[in-house]
Coordinates of C-alpha atoms in Angstrom, one line a residue:
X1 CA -19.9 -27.0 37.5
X2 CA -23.3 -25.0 36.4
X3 CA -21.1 -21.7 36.8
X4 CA -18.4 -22.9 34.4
X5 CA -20.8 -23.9 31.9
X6 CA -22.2 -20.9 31.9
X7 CA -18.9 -19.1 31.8
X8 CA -17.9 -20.8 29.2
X9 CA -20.7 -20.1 27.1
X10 CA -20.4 -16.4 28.1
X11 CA -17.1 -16.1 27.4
X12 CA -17.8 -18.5 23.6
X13 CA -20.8 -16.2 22.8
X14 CA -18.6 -12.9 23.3
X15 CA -16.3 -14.4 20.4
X16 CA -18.7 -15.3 18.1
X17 CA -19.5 -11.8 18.5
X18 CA -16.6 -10.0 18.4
X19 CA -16.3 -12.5 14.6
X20 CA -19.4 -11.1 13.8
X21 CA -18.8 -7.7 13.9
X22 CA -15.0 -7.7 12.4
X23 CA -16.9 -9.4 9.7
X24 CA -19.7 -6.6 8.9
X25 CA -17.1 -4.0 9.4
X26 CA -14.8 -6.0 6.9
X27 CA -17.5 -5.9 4.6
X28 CA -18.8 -2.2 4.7
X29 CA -14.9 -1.6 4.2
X30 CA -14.7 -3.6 1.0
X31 CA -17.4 -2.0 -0.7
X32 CA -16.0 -0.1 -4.2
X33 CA -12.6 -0.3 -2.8
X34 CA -10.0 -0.4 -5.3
X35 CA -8.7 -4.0 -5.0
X36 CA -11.9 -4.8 -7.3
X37 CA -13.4 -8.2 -6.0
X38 CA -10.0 -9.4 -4.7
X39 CA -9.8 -11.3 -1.5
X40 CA -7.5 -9.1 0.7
X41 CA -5.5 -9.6 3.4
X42 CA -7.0 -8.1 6.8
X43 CA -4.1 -5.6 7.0
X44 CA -4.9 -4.3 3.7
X45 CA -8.1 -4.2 4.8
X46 CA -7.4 -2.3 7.9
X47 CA -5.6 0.4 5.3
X48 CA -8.4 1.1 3.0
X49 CA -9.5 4.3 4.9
X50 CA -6.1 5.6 5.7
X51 CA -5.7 8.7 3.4
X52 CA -2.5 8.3 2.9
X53 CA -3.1 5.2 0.9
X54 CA -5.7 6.3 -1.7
X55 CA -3.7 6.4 -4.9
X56 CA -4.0 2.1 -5.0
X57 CA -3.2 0.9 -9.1
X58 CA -4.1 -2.3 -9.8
X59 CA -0.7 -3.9 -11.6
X60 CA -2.2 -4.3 -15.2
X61 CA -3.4 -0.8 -14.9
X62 CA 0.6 0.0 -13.6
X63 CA 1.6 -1.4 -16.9
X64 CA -0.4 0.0 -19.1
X65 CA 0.1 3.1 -17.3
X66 CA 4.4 3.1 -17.7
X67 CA 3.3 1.9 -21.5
X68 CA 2.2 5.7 -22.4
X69 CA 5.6 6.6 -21.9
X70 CA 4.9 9.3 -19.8
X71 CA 6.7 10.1 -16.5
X72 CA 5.2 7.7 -13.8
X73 CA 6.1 7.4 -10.0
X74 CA 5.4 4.0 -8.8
X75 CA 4.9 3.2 -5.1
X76 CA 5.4 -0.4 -4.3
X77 CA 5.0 -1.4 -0.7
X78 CA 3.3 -3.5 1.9
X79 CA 0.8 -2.5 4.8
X80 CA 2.4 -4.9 6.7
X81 CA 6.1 -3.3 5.8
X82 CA 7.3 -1.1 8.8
X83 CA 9.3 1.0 6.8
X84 CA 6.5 1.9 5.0
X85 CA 4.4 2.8 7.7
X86 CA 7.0 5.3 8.5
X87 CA 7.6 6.6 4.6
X88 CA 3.9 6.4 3.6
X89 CA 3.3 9.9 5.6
X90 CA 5.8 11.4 4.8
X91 CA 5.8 10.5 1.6
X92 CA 2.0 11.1 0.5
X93 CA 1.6 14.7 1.5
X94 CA 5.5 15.9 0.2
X95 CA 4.4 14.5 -2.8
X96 CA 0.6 16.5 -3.4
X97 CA 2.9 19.2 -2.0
X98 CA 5.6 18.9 -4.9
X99 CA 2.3 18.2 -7.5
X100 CA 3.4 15.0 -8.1
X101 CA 1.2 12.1 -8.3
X102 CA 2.1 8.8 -6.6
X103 CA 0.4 5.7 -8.1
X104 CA 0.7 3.2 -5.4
X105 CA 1.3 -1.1 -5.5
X106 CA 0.2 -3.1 -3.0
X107 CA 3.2 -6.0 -3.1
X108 CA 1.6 -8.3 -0.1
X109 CA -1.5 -8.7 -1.8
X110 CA 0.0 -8.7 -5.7
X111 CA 3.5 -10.2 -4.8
X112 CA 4.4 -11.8 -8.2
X113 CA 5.2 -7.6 -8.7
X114 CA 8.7 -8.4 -6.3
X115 CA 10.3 -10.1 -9.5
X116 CA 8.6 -8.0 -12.0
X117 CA 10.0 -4.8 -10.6
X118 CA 13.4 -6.8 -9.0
X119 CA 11.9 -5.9 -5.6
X120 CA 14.7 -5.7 -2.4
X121 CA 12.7 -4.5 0.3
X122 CA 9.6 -2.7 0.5
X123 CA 9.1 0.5 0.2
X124 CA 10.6 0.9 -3.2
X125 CA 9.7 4.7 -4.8
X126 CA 10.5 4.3 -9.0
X127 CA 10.8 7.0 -11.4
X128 CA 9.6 5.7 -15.1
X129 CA 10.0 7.5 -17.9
X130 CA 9.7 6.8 -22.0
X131 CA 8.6 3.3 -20.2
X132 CA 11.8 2.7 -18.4
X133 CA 12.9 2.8 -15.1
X134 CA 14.9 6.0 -14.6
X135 CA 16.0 5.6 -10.8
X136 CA 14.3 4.6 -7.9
X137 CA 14.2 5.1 -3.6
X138 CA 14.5 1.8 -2.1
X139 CA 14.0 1.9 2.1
X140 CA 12.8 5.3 4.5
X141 CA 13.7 8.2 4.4
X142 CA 13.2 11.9 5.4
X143 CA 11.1 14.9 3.9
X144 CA 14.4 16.4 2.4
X145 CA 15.3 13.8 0.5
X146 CA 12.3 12.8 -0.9
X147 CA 11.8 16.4 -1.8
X148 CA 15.3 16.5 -3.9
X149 CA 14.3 13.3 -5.5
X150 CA 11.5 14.3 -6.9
X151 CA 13.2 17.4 -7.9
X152 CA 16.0 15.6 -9.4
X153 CA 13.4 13.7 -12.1
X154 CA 11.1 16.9 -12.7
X155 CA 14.3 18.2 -14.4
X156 CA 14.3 15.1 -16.8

């Protein structure tokens, strides 16, 4: 009975631990990142160092930002999406590539932005333009025809 206890506090003390860490990690993760003080999911979390996810806009900033009237490519997906975990890396570098800039939405953690933008699925690529919506990529899909959509709105 002495072995189990002891066990059992062996195996108790190796959770506490592993909490402890995820928890320092968490934190050392959160510092300056671009969520602002916002309580984020761990998967978002998890995503803050990936480069292919550093162009984060917070949604008022999105707003403000399809305002100016200038062309704007929106990003709006979902660390959790696995579409998006397929499209983000192809995505990302086809766009530097091209010279576009990608501002990207974080719908899990802002998801009142599903209605806002009339959301399907996740990840949703929109063109704005003058401050409206001029098309947009709903779902994956390959280098090619990411390539000939942003080529399509460059000629806009």
């Amino acid at each position: 009975m002495k072995k189990l206890a002891i066990f059992g506090g062996i195996i108790v003390a190796l959770f506490v631990a592993i909490i402890v860490l995820t928890n320092i990690s968490n934190n050392s993760k959160l510092e300056n990142n671009p969520y602002g003080d916002k309580k984020l999911r761990q998967s978002t979390i998890d995503q803050l160092s990936d480069k292919n996810y550093q162009n984060i806009i917070l949604p008022e900033a999105l707003e403000e930002k399809i305002a100016t009237g200038k062309p704007v490519y929106a990003y709006l997906f979902s660390p959790e999406c696995i579409h998006c975990q397929r499209m983000t890396p192809k995505l990302m570098p086809t766009a530097d590539e091209s010279g576009v800039h990608i501002d990207q939405l974080n719908v899990l953690e802002f998801p009142e932005e599903w209605n806002k933008y009339n959301l399907e699925a996740t990840p949703t690529l929109i063109y704005f333009n003058e401050g409206k919506e001029v098309t947009r990529m709903v779902g994956d899909y390959d280098v090619d025809q990411i390539k000939s959509f942003f080529q399509s709105n460059s000629a806009q």
